[in-house]
Amino acid sequence: AVYNDATPEEKEYFGHWYKRAKEDVEELSSELDIPFVVMAAVVAALSPGNRWPTNLLSAKRTVEKFRNPELVVRIGSYPRQVNRAMDILRTGNVGLVSGPKVTVFFKSLLDPDGFMAQMVLDTHAINIWRGEKKRIDSVLNPTKEERVQMLEDYRKAAETLGISVQTLQAITWVVWRYASTVIKPIPQTSIKI
């Protein structure tokens, strides 16, 4: 139902979100002279609770702070995630990326086409599955059994729609984020990319 509330243009545009996100990370990697895989790990580590533009800005500021510890800069991410990103920068160890959502997000940034069948099960996807419109900081984490069921239900829905689960997640994420408690058309001027 959430997917079907997206316009054809939204389905087309946001259905390719991960490919554009990879390009954004590649651009940031080049600008900051950080290996792409490390930059993708930093971006993924900083992603919880962030919109995409804030996520990229946080990654840039984290690299700047890493390079100049005396720099006073606001990084709009959870402190634990900033510390993890700093550890990734310090060691180059992308294995420090952890957690089911962040790990799949990291892999999807590295290779969107290779991970089309994987699901970034974030709080918005959880809300969609539960049919609830809750603030991300009030969403209860799913049990192991719920997580398995959510992933299976998203897979079935994607299969029914004839799209990848990654495409379904990206499109429904946008529709859900900009919908009130009742799904309604997304005002084009409010979409943040």
Short mmCIF file of N, CA and C in Angstrom, two decimals:
data_model
loop_
_atom_site.label_atom_id
_atom_site.label_comp_id
_atom_site.label_asym_id
_atom_site.label_seq_id
_atom_site.Cartn_x
_atom_site.Cartn_y
_atom_site.Cartn_z
N ALA A 1 0.83 -1.20 0.00
CA ALA A 1 0.00 0.00 0.00
C ALA A 1 0.87 1.26 0.00
N VAL A 2 1.93 1.25 0.78
CA VAL A 2 2.82 2.43 0.83
C VAL A 2 3.51 2.59 -0.51
N TYR A 3 3.97 1.51 -1.09
CA TYR A 3 4.62 1.56 -2.40
C TYR A 3 3.65 2.13 -3.44
N ASN A 4 2.42 1.71 -3.41
CA ASN A 4 1.45 2.15 -4.40
C ASN A 4 1.05 3.60 -4.24
N ASP A 5 1.36 4.22 -3.12
CA ASP A 5 1.10 5.64 -2.94
C ASP A 5 2.17 6.51 -3.59
N ALA A 6 3.27 5.90 -4.03
CA ALA A 6 4.31 6.66 -4.73
C ALA A 6 3.85 6.91 -6.16
N THR A 7 4.18 8.07 -6.69
CA THR A 7 3.88 8.38 -8.09
C THR A 7 4.82 7.58 -8.98
N PRO A 8 4.50 7.42 -10.26
CA PRO A 8 5.43 6.74 -11.17
C PRO A 8 6.81 7.41 -11.18
N GLU A 9 6.82 8.74 -11.11
CA GLU A 9 8.10 9.48 -11.12
C GLU A 9 8.90 9.18 -9.85
N GLU A 10 8.22 9.11 -8.71
CA GLU A 10 8.90 8.78 -7.45
C GLU A 10 9.45 7.36 -7.49
N LYS A 11 8.66 6.44 -8.05
CA LYS A 11 9.13 5.05 -8.15
C LYS A 11 10.38 4.97 -9.02
N GLU A 12 10.36 5.69 -10.12
CA GLU A 12 11.51 5.68 -11.02
C GLU A 12 12.73 6.31 -10.35
N TYR A 13 12.57 7.47 -9.77
CA TYR A 13 13.70 8.19 -9.17
C TYR A 13 14.24 7.47 -7.94
N PHE A 14 13.38 7.18 -6.97
CA PHE A 14 13.85 6.59 -5.72
C PHE A 14 14.15 5.11 -5.84
N GLY A 15 13.67 4.48 -6.91
CA GLY A 15 14.04 3.09 -7.18
C GLY A 15 15.51 2.93 -7.49
N HIS A 16 16.18 4.02 -7.81
CA HIS A 16 17.63 4.00 -8.10
C HIS A 16 18.41 4.75 -7.03
N TRP A 17 17.83 4.90 -5.86
CA TRP A 17 18.45 5.70 -4.81
C TRP A 17 19.83 5.19 -4.42
N TYR A 18 19.99 3.90 -4.27
CA TYR A 18 21.28 3.36 -3.81
C TYR A 18 22.40 3.60 -4.82
N LYS A 19 22.08 3.59 -6.09
CA LYS A 19 23.10 3.89 -7.11
C LYS A 19 23.55 5.34 -6.99
N ARG A 20 22.60 6.24 -6.78
CA ARG A 20 22.97 7.65 -6.60
C ARG A 20 23.72 7.86 -5.29
N ALA A 21 23.33 7.12 -4.26
CA ALA A 21 24.03 7.22 -2.97
C ALA A 21 25.48 6.78 -3.12
N LYS A 22 25.70 5.72 -3.87
CA LYS A 22 27.08 5.26 -4.12
C LYS A 22 27.87 6.37 -4.81
N GLU A 23 27.26 7.02 -5.79
CA GLU A 23 27.94 8.12 -6.49
C GLU A 23 28.28 9.26 -5.53
N ASP A 24 27.37 9.56 -4.61
CA ASP A 24 27.64 10.59 -3.60
C ASP A 24 28.84 10.22 -2.74
N VAL A 25 28.92 8.96 -2.34
CA VAL A 25 30.03 8.50 -1.49
C VAL A 25 31.34 8.50 -2.30
N GLU A 26 31.26 8.11 -3.56
CA GLU A 26 32.46 8.16 -4.41
C GLU A 26 32.97 9.59 -4.54
N GLU A 27 32.05 10.53 -4.71
CA GLU A 27 32.43 11.94 -4.82
C GLU A 27 33.08 12.43 -3.53
N LEU A 28 32.50 12.08 -2.39
CA LEU A 28 33.06 12.47 -1.10
C LEU A 28 34.42 11.82 -0.89
N SER A 29 34.54 10.58 -1.27
CA SER A 29 35.81 9.85 -1.18
C SER A 29 36.90 10.55 -1.97
N SER A 30 36.56 10.96 -3.17
CA SER A 30 37.52 11.66 -4.03
C SER A 30 37.88 13.03 -3.46
N GLU A 31 36.86 13.76 -3.03
CA GLU A 31 37.07 15.10 -2.48
C GLU A 31 37.98 15.07 -1.25
N LEU A 32 37.80 14.07 -0.39
CA LEU A 32 38.54 14.00 0.87
C LEU A 32 39.78 13.11 0.79
N ASP A 33 40.00 12.50 -0.38
CA ASP A 33 41.13 11.60 -0.59
C ASP A 33 41.15 10.46 0.44
N ILE A 34 40.01 9.80 0.56
CA ILE A 34 39.82 8.65 1.43
C ILE A 34 39.43 7.48 0.53
N PRO A 35 40.01 6.29 0.71
CA PRO A 35 39.59 5.15 -0.12
C PRO A 35 38.07 4.96 -0.06
N PHE A 36 37.49 4.66 -1.20
CA PHE A 36 36.04 4.54 -1.30
C PHE A 36 35.46 3.58 -0.27
N VAL A 37 36.05 2.41 -0.10
CA VAL A 37 35.51 1.42 0.83
C VAL A 37 35.51 1.96 2.26
N VAL A 38 36.54 2.71 2.62
CA VAL A 38 36.61 3.31 3.96
C VAL A 38 35.56 4.41 4.09
N MET A 39 35.41 5.23 3.05
CA MET A 39 34.42 6.29 3.09
C MET A 39 33.02 5.71 3.22
N ALA A 40 32.74 4.64 2.49
CA ALA A 40 31.43 3.98 2.57
C ALA A 40 31.19 3.44 3.98
N ALA A 41 32.22 2.90 4.60
CA ALA A 41 32.10 2.38 5.97
C ALA A 41 31.81 3.51 6.95
N VAL A 42 32.49 4.64 6.78
CA VAL A 42 32.27 5.80 7.65
C VAL A 42 30.84 6.31 7.48
N VAL A 43 30.40 6.45 6.25
CA VAL A 43 29.03 6.92 5.98
C VAL A 43 28.02 5.96 6.60
N ALA A 44 28.22 4.67 6.40
CA ALA A 44 27.28 3.68 6.96
C ALA A 44 27.28 3.73 8.48
N ALA A 45 28.46 3.84 9.08
CA ALA A 45 28.54 3.89 10.54
C ALA A 45 27.79 5.09 11.11
N LEU A 46 27.80 6.19 10.39
CA LEU A 46 27.16 7.42 10.85
C LEU A 46 25.67 7.51 10.48
N SER A 47 25.17 6.53 9.76
CA SER A 47 23.82 6.62 9.20
C SER A 47 22.66 6.52 10.18
N PRO A 48 22.76 5.79 11.30
CA PRO A 48 21.57 5.68 12.16
C PRO A 48 21.02 7.05 12.58
N GLY A 49 19.73 7.22 12.35
CA GLY A 49 19.04 8.44 12.76
C GLY A 49 19.27 9.64 11.87
N ASN A 50 19.97 9.46 10.76
CA ASN A 50 20.32 10.60 9.90
C ASN A 50 19.58 10.59 8.58
N ARG A 51 19.24 11.78 8.09
CA ARG A 51 18.81 11.95 6.70
C ARG A 51 20.06 11.88 5.85
N TRP A 52 19.91 11.61 4.58
CA TRP A 52 21.05 11.44 3.70
C TRP A 52 21.96 12.68 3.64
N PRO A 53 21.44 13.88 3.44
CA PRO A 53 22.35 15.04 3.40
C PRO A 53 23.12 15.22 4.72
N THR A 54 22.45 14.99 5.84
CA THR A 54 23.12 15.10 7.14
C THR A 54 24.15 14.00 7.30
N ASN A 55 23.83 12.82 6.81
CA ASN A 55 24.75 11.68 6.86
C ASN A 55 26.05 12.02 6.13
N LEU A 56 25.93 12.57 4.93
CA LEU A 56 27.12 12.94 4.15
C LEU A 56 27.90 14.06 4.83
N LEU A 57 27.20 15.06 5.35
CA LEU A 57 27.86 16.15 6.04
C LEU A 57 28.57 15.64 7.30
N SER A 58 27.93 14.74 8.03
CA SER A 58 28.56 14.15 9.22
C SER A 58 29.83 13.39 8.84
N ALA A 59 29.78 12.67 7.73
CA ALA A 59 30.97 11.93 7.28
C ALA A 59 32.10 12.89 6.93
N LYS A 60 31.77 13.96 6.24
CA LYS A 60 32.80 14.95 5.87
C LYS A 60 33.40 15.58 7.13
N ARG A 61 32.56 15.96 8.06
CA ARG A 61 33.05 16.59 9.28
C ARG A 61 33.84 15.61 10.15
N THR A 62 33.46 14.34 10.13
CA THR A 62 34.20 13.34 10.88
C THR A 62 35.61 13.19 10.32
N VAL A 63 35.74 13.17 9.01
CA VAL A 63 37.07 13.09 8.39
C VAL A 63 37.88 14.34 8.74
N GLU A 64 37.25 15.50 8.67
CA GLU A 64 37.95 16.75 9.01
C GLU A 64 38.42 16.73 10.47
N LYS A 65 37.57 16.26 11.36
CA LYS A 65 37.92 16.18 12.79
C LYS A 65 39.01 15.13 13.00
N PHE A 66 38.95 14.03 12.28
CA PHE A 66 39.97 12.99 12.37
C PHE A 66 41.34 13.56 11.96
N ARG A 67 41.34 14.34 10.92
CA ARG A 67 42.59 14.91 10.42
C ARG A 67 43.09 16.06 11.29
N ASN A 68 42.19 16.74 11.96
CA ASN A 68 42.56 17.88 12.80
C ASN A 68 41.78 17.78 14.11
N PRO A 69 42.27 17.00 15.08
CA PRO A 69 41.55 16.77 16.34
C PRO A 69 41.22 18.05 17.11
N GLU A 70 41.94 19.12 16.86
CA GLU A 70 41.67 20.39 17.56
C GLU A 70 40.46 21.12 16.97
N LEU A 71 40.03 20.71 15.81
CA LEU A 71 38.91 21.35 15.14
C LEU A 71 37.64 21.19 15.95
N VAL A 72 36.92 22.27 16.13
CA VAL A 72 35.63 22.22 16.82
C VAL A 72 34.56 22.23 15.73
N VAL A 73 33.87 21.12 15.62
CA VAL A 73 32.88 20.96 14.56
C VAL A 73 31.73 20.10 15.10
N ARG A 74 30.52 20.44 14.71
CA ARG A 74 29.35 19.65 15.12
C ARG A 74 29.15 18.52 14.13
N ILE A 75 29.13 17.30 14.66
CA ILE A 75 28.88 16.12 13.84
C ILE A 75 27.50 15.60 14.24
N GLY A 76 26.56 15.66 13.31
CA GLY A 76 25.17 15.33 13.60
C GLY A 76 24.88 13.84 13.60
N SER A 77 25.60 13.09 14.40
CA SER A 77 25.39 11.65 14.53
C SER A 77 25.52 11.26 15.99
N TYR A 78 25.05 10.08 16.32
CA TYR A 78 25.17 9.59 17.69
C TYR A 78 26.66 9.46 18.06
N PRO A 79 27.04 9.88 19.27
CA PRO A 79 28.46 9.81 19.67
C PRO A 79 29.09 8.43 19.49
N ARG A 80 28.35 7.38 19.81
CA ARG A 80 28.89 6.02 19.64
C ARG A 80 29.24 5.76 18.17
N GLN A 81 28.38 6.25 17.27
CA GLN A 81 28.61 6.03 15.85
C GLN A 81 29.79 6.88 15.37
N VAL A 82 29.94 8.08 15.92
CA VAL A 82 31.09 8.93 15.56
C VAL A 82 32.38 8.24 16.00
N ASN A 83 32.38 7.67 17.21
CA ASN A 83 33.58 6.95 17.67
C ASN A 83 33.90 5.77 16.77
N ARG A 84 32.86 5.06 16.33
CA ARG A 84 33.08 3.93 15.43
C ARG A 84 33.67 4.41 14.11
N ALA A 85 33.13 5.50 13.57
CA ALA A 85 33.65 6.05 12.31
C ALA A 85 35.10 6.49 12.47
N MET A 86 35.42 7.10 13.61
CA MET A 86 36.82 7.50 13.88
C MET A 86 37.73 6.27 13.92
N ASP A 87 37.26 5.20 14.55
CA ASP A 87 38.05 3.96 14.60
C ASP A 87 38.27 3.40 13.19
N ILE A 88 37.26 3.49 12.36
CA ILE A 88 37.39 3.02 10.97
C ILE A 88 38.45 3.85 10.25
N LEU A 89 38.40 5.16 10.42
CA LEU A 89 39.38 6.04 9.79
C LEU A 89 40.79 5.76 10.32
N ARG A 90 40.90 5.54 11.63
CA ARG A 90 42.20 5.32 12.25
C ARG A 90 42.83 4.00 11.79
N THR A 91 42.02 2.96 11.68
CA THR A 91 42.55 1.63 11.39
C THR A 91 42.38 1.19 9.94
N GLY A 92 41.42 1.80 9.24
CA GLY A 92 41.08 1.33 7.89
C GLY A 92 40.31 0.03 7.91
N ASN A 93 39.90 -0.42 9.10
CA ASN A 93 39.21 -1.69 9.26
C ASN A 93 37.71 -1.52 9.03
N VAL A 94 37.25 -1.85 7.83
CA VAL A 94 35.82 -1.72 7.53
C VAL A 94 35.01 -2.83 8.19
N GLY A 95 35.69 -3.80 8.78
CA GLY A 95 35.02 -4.84 9.55
C GLY A 95 34.39 -4.31 10.83
N LEU A 96 34.73 -3.06 11.18
CA LEU A 96 34.12 -2.43 12.35
C LEU A 96 32.67 -2.01 12.10
N VAL A 97 32.25 -2.02 10.85
CA VAL A 97 30.84 -1.76 10.53
C VAL A 97 30.06 -2.93 11.10
N SER A 98 29.06 -2.63 11.92
CA SER A 98 28.32 -3.72 12.56
C SER A 98 26.84 -3.37 12.69
N GLY A 99 26.09 -4.38 13.01
CA GLY A 99 24.64 -4.24 13.16
C GLY A 99 23.95 -4.59 11.85
N PRO A 100 22.80 -5.24 11.93
CA PRO A 100 22.15 -5.72 10.71
C PRO A 100 21.79 -4.61 9.72
N LYS A 101 21.26 -3.48 10.19
CA LYS A 101 20.87 -2.39 9.30
C LYS A 101 22.11 -1.73 8.70
N VAL A 102 23.07 -1.39 9.54
CA VAL A 102 24.26 -0.66 9.08
C VAL A 102 25.10 -1.51 8.14
N THR A 103 25.22 -2.80 8.43
CA THR A 103 26.02 -3.69 7.58
C THR A 103 25.43 -3.81 6.18
N VAL A 104 24.12 -4.01 6.09
CA VAL A 104 23.49 -4.11 4.77
C VAL A 104 23.57 -2.76 4.05
N PHE A 105 23.41 -1.67 4.77
CA PHE A 105 23.53 -0.35 4.17
C PHE A 105 24.94 -0.16 3.60
N PHE A 106 25.95 -0.52 4.36
CA PHE A 106 27.34 -0.43 3.91
C PHE A 106 27.54 -1.23 2.61
N LYS A 107 27.09 -2.46 2.61
CA LYS A 107 27.25 -3.31 1.43
C LYS A 107 26.48 -2.76 0.23
N SER A 108 25.32 -2.17 0.51
CA SER A 108 24.52 -1.58 -0.58
C SER A 108 25.18 -0.34 -1.15
N LEU A 109 25.90 0.42 -0.33
CA LEU A 109 26.65 1.57 -0.84
C LEU A 109 27.82 1.11 -1.70
N LEU A 110 28.47 0.02 -1.30
CA LEU A 110 29.61 -0.49 -2.05
C LEU A 110 29.19 -1.04 -3.40
N ASP A 111 28.09 -1.78 -3.41
CA ASP A 111 27.68 -2.49 -4.62
C ASP A 111 26.15 -2.57 -4.70
N PRO A 112 25.50 -1.47 -5.09
CA PRO A 112 24.02 -1.48 -5.11
C PRO A 112 23.44 -2.61 -5.94
N ASP A 113 24.02 -2.89 -7.09
CA ASP A 113 23.48 -3.95 -7.95
C ASP A 113 23.65 -5.33 -7.32
N GLY A 114 24.76 -5.53 -6.63
CA GLY A 114 25.03 -6.83 -6.01
C GLY A 114 24.18 -7.11 -4.78
N PHE A 115 23.57 -6.06 -4.23
CA PHE A 115 22.80 -6.23 -3.00
C PHE A 115 21.33 -5.85 -3.17
N MET A 116 20.83 -5.96 -4.40
CA MET A 116 19.42 -5.63 -4.67
C MET A 116 18.46 -6.52 -3.89
N ALA A 117 18.91 -7.73 -3.55
CA ALA A 117 18.05 -8.66 -2.84
C ALA A 117 18.14 -8.49 -1.33
N GLN A 118 19.00 -7.59 -0.86
CA GLN A 118 19.18 -7.37 0.57
C GLN A 118 18.30 -6.24 1.05
N MET A 119 17.93 -6.28 2.32
CA MET A 119 16.99 -5.31 2.88
C MET A 119 17.67 -4.48 3.97
N VAL A 120 17.65 -3.17 3.80
CA VAL A 120 18.08 -2.27 4.87
C VAL A 120 16.86 -2.08 5.76
N LEU A 121 16.81 -2.86 6.82
CA LEU A 121 15.65 -2.85 7.72
C LEU A 121 15.87 -1.79 8.79
N ASP A 122 15.54 -0.55 8.43
CA ASP A 122 15.69 0.56 9.38
C ASP A 122 14.37 0.80 10.10
N THR A 123 14.34 1.83 10.94
CA THR A 123 13.13 2.08 11.73
C THR A 123 11.92 2.44 10.87
N HIS A 124 12.16 3.10 9.73
CA HIS A 124 11.02 3.42 8.86
C HIS A 124 10.43 2.14 8.27
N ALA A 125 11.29 1.23 7.84
CA ALA A 125 10.81 -0.04 7.31
C ALA A 125 10.07 -0.84 8.38
N ILE A 126 10.57 -0.77 9.61
CA ILE A 126 9.90 -1.45 10.71
C ILE A 126 8.53 -0.82 10.95
N ASN A 127 8.46 0.51 10.97
CA ASN A 127 7.18 1.20 11.12
C ASN A 127 6.20 0.81 10.01
N ILE A 128 6.68 0.76 8.78
CA ILE A 128 5.82 0.39 7.66
C ILE A 128 5.26 -1.00 7.88
N TRP A 129 6.11 -1.94 8.24
CA TRP A 129 5.67 -3.32 8.45
C TRP A 129 4.63 -3.38 9.57
N ARG A 130 4.85 -2.61 10.62
CA ARG A 130 3.92 -2.61 11.76
C ARG A 130 2.69 -1.75 11.51
N GLY A 131 2.73 -0.91 10.47
CA GLY A 131 1.61 -0.02 10.18
C GLY A 131 1.48 1.09 11.19
N GLU A 132 2.61 1.51 11.76
CA GLU A 132 2.62 2.55 12.78
C GLU A 132 3.45 3.73 12.32
N LYS A 133 3.04 4.90 12.71
CA LYS A 133 3.82 6.11 12.41
C LYS A 133 4.40 6.60 13.73
N LYS A 134 5.59 6.09 14.09
CA LYS A 134 6.23 6.46 15.34
C LYS A 134 7.56 7.15 15.06
N ARG A 135 7.94 8.02 15.98
CA ARG A 135 9.25 8.66 15.89
C ARG A 135 10.32 7.56 15.97
N ILE A 136 11.41 7.76 15.25
CA ILE A 136 12.42 6.71 15.20
C ILE A 136 13.01 6.39 16.57
N ASP A 137 13.04 7.37 17.47
CA ASP A 137 13.61 7.11 18.79
C ASP A 137 12.63 6.38 19.71
N SER A 138 11.39 6.14 19.25
CA SER A 138 10.43 5.42 20.08
C SER A 138 10.05 4.06 19.49
N VAL A 139 10.69 3.69 18.39
CA VAL A 139 10.39 2.40 17.76
C VAL A 139 11.12 1.29 18.50
N LEU A 140 10.38 0.29 18.92
CA LEU A 140 10.98 -0.86 19.58
C LEU A 140 11.69 -1.72 18.55
N ASN A 141 12.89 -2.16 18.89
CA ASN A 141 13.60 -3.07 18.00
C ASN A 141 12.81 -4.36 17.86
N PRO A 142 12.80 -4.92 16.66
CA PRO A 142 12.08 -6.18 16.48
C PRO A 142 12.80 -7.33 17.18
N THR A 143 12.03 -8.31 17.61
CA THR A 143 12.63 -9.54 18.12
C THR A 143 13.29 -10.25 16.94
N LYS A 144 14.06 -11.26 17.23
CA LYS A 144 14.71 -12.03 16.17
C LYS A 144 13.66 -12.63 15.23
N GLU A 145 12.58 -13.14 15.82
CA GLU A 145 11.50 -13.75 15.03
C GLU A 145 10.80 -12.70 14.17
N GLU A 146 10.54 -11.52 14.76
CA GLU A 146 9.91 -10.44 14.00
C GLU A 146 10.80 -10.01 12.83
N ARG A 147 12.10 -9.88 13.08
CA ARG A 147 13.04 -9.47 12.03
C ARG A 147 12.98 -10.45 10.86
N VAL A 148 12.99 -11.72 11.16
CA VAL A 148 12.91 -12.75 10.11
C VAL A 148 11.60 -12.59 9.34
N GLN A 149 10.49 -12.39 10.05
CA GLN A 149 9.19 -12.24 9.39
C GLN A 149 9.14 -10.97 8.56
N MET A 150 9.67 -9.87 9.08
CA MET A 150 9.70 -8.61 8.33
C MET A 150 10.45 -8.79 7.02
N LEU A 151 11.63 -9.36 7.10
CA LEU A 151 12.44 -9.54 5.89
C LEU A 151 11.72 -10.44 4.87
N GLU A 152 11.08 -11.47 5.37
CA GLU A 152 10.34 -12.37 4.48
C GLU A 152 9.14 -11.66 3.85
N ASP A 153 8.43 -10.87 4.63
CA ASP A 153 7.27 -10.14 4.10
C ASP A 153 7.69 -9.11 3.06
N TYR A 154 8.78 -8.40 3.31
CA TYR A 154 9.28 -7.44 2.32
C TYR A 154 9.71 -8.18 1.05
N ARG A 155 10.35 -9.34 1.21
CA ARG A 155 10.78 -10.12 0.04
C ARG A 155 9.56 -10.54 -0.78
N LYS A 156 8.52 -11.02 -0.12
CA LYS A 156 7.30 -11.44 -0.82
C LYS A 156 6.63 -10.26 -1.51
N ALA A 157 6.56 -9.13 -0.84
CA ALA A 157 5.94 -7.94 -1.44
C ALA A 157 6.72 -7.50 -2.67
N ALA A 158 8.05 -7.50 -2.57
CA ALA A 158 8.88 -7.11 -3.71
C ALA A 158 8.68 -8.07 -4.88
N GLU A 159 8.62 -9.34 -4.56
CA GLU A 159 8.40 -10.35 -5.60
C GLU A 159 7.04 -10.14 -6.27
N THR A 160 6.02 -9.88 -5.49
CA THR A 160 4.68 -9.63 -6.03
C THR A 160 4.68 -8.41 -6.93
N LEU A 161 5.43 -7.37 -6.55
CA LEU A 161 5.49 -6.14 -7.33
C LEU A 161 6.45 -6.24 -8.52
N GLY A 162 7.26 -7.28 -8.54
CA GLY A 162 8.21 -7.46 -9.65
C GLY A 162 9.41 -6.52 -9.56
N ILE A 163 9.81 -6.17 -8.33
CA ILE A 163 10.96 -5.30 -8.13
C ILE A 163 11.88 -5.93 -7.08
N SER A 164 13.05 -5.37 -6.90
CA SER A 164 13.94 -5.88 -5.87
C SER A 164 13.51 -5.38 -4.50
N VAL A 165 13.90 -6.09 -3.48
CA VAL A 165 13.55 -5.68 -2.11
C VAL A 165 14.24 -4.35 -1.78
N GLN A 166 15.44 -4.13 -2.31
CA GLN A 166 16.14 -2.87 -2.08
C GLN A 166 15.38 -1.70 -2.70
N THR A 167 14.84 -1.91 -3.88
CA THR A 167 14.04 -0.89 -4.55
C THR A 167 12.77 -0.60 -3.76
N LEU A 168 12.11 -1.65 -3.29
CA LEU A 168 10.90 -1.49 -2.48
C LEU A 168 11.21 -0.69 -1.22
N GLN A 169 12.29 -1.03 -0.55
CA GLN A 169 12.65 -0.32 0.68
C GLN A 169 12.93 1.14 0.40
N ALA A 170 13.68 1.45 -0.65
CA ALA A 170 14.03 2.84 -0.94
C ALA A 170 12.79 3.68 -1.26
N ILE A 171 11.90 3.15 -2.05
CA ILE A 171 10.70 3.90 -2.44
C ILE A 171 9.76 4.08 -1.25
N THR A 172 9.52 3.01 -0.51
CA THR A 172 8.60 3.13 0.62
C THR A 172 9.18 4.00 1.73
N TRP A 173 10.49 4.01 1.87
CA TRP A 173 11.15 4.87 2.86
C TRP A 173 10.80 6.33 2.62
N VAL A 174 10.88 6.75 1.37
CA VAL A 174 10.59 8.14 1.03
C VAL A 174 9.12 8.46 1.23
N VAL A 175 8.24 7.60 0.75
CA VAL A 175 6.81 7.84 0.90
C VAL A 175 6.44 7.92 2.38
N TRP A 176 6.94 6.99 3.16
CA TRP A 176 6.62 6.92 4.58
C TRP A 176 7.15 8.12 5.35
N ARG A 177 8.37 8.53 5.06
CA ARG A 177 8.98 9.66 5.77
C ARG A 177 8.18 10.94 5.60
N TYR A 178 7.62 11.12 4.42
CA TYR A 178 6.93 12.37 4.13
C TYR A 178 5.42 12.27 4.26
N ALA A 179 4.94 11.13 4.73
CA ALA A 179 3.51 10.96 4.94
C ALA A 179 3.17 11.27 6.39
N SER A 180 1.97 11.72 6.62
CA SER A 180 1.52 11.89 8.00
C SER A 180 1.02 10.54 8.48
N THR A 181 0.14 10.51 9.46
CA THR A 181 -0.36 9.22 9.94
C THR A 181 -1.19 8.51 8.87
N VAL A 182 -1.71 9.26 7.93
CA VAL A 182 -2.43 8.67 6.80
C VAL A 182 -1.61 8.96 5.56
N ILE A 183 -1.37 7.94 4.76
CA ILE A 183 -0.56 8.13 3.56
C ILE A 183 -1.27 9.10 2.62
N LYS A 184 -0.54 10.08 2.13
CA LYS A 184 -1.06 11.05 1.18
C LYS A 184 0.06 11.41 0.21
N PRO A 185 -0.24 12.09 -0.88
CA PRO A 185 0.81 12.43 -1.84
C PRO A 185 1.94 13.23 -1.20
N ILE A 186 3.14 13.02 -1.68
CA ILE A 186 4.32 13.70 -1.17
C ILE A 186 4.45 15.06 -1.82
N PRO A 187 4.51 16.15 -1.03
CA PRO A 187 4.73 17.46 -1.65
C PRO A 187 6.14 17.50 -2.24
N GLN A 188 6.24 17.79 -3.51
CA GLN A 188 7.53 17.75 -4.20
C GLN A 188 8.56 18.69 -3.61
N THR A 189 8.11 19.79 -3.04
CA THR A 189 9.04 20.77 -2.49
C THR A 189 9.66 20.32 -1.19
N SER A 190 9.11 19.30 -0.53
CA SER A 190 9.63 18.89 0.77
C SER A 190 10.59 17.70 0.69
N ILE A 191 10.80 17.14 -0.48
CA ILE A 191 11.68 15.98 -0.59
C ILE A 191 13.11 16.43 -0.44
N LYS A 192 13.82 15.83 0.53
CA LYS A 192 15.23 16.12 0.77
C LYS A 192 16.05 14.99 0.18
N ILE A 193 16.96 15.32 -0.71
CA ILE A 193 17.76 14.29 -1.37
C ILE A 193 19.21 14.51 -1.04
#
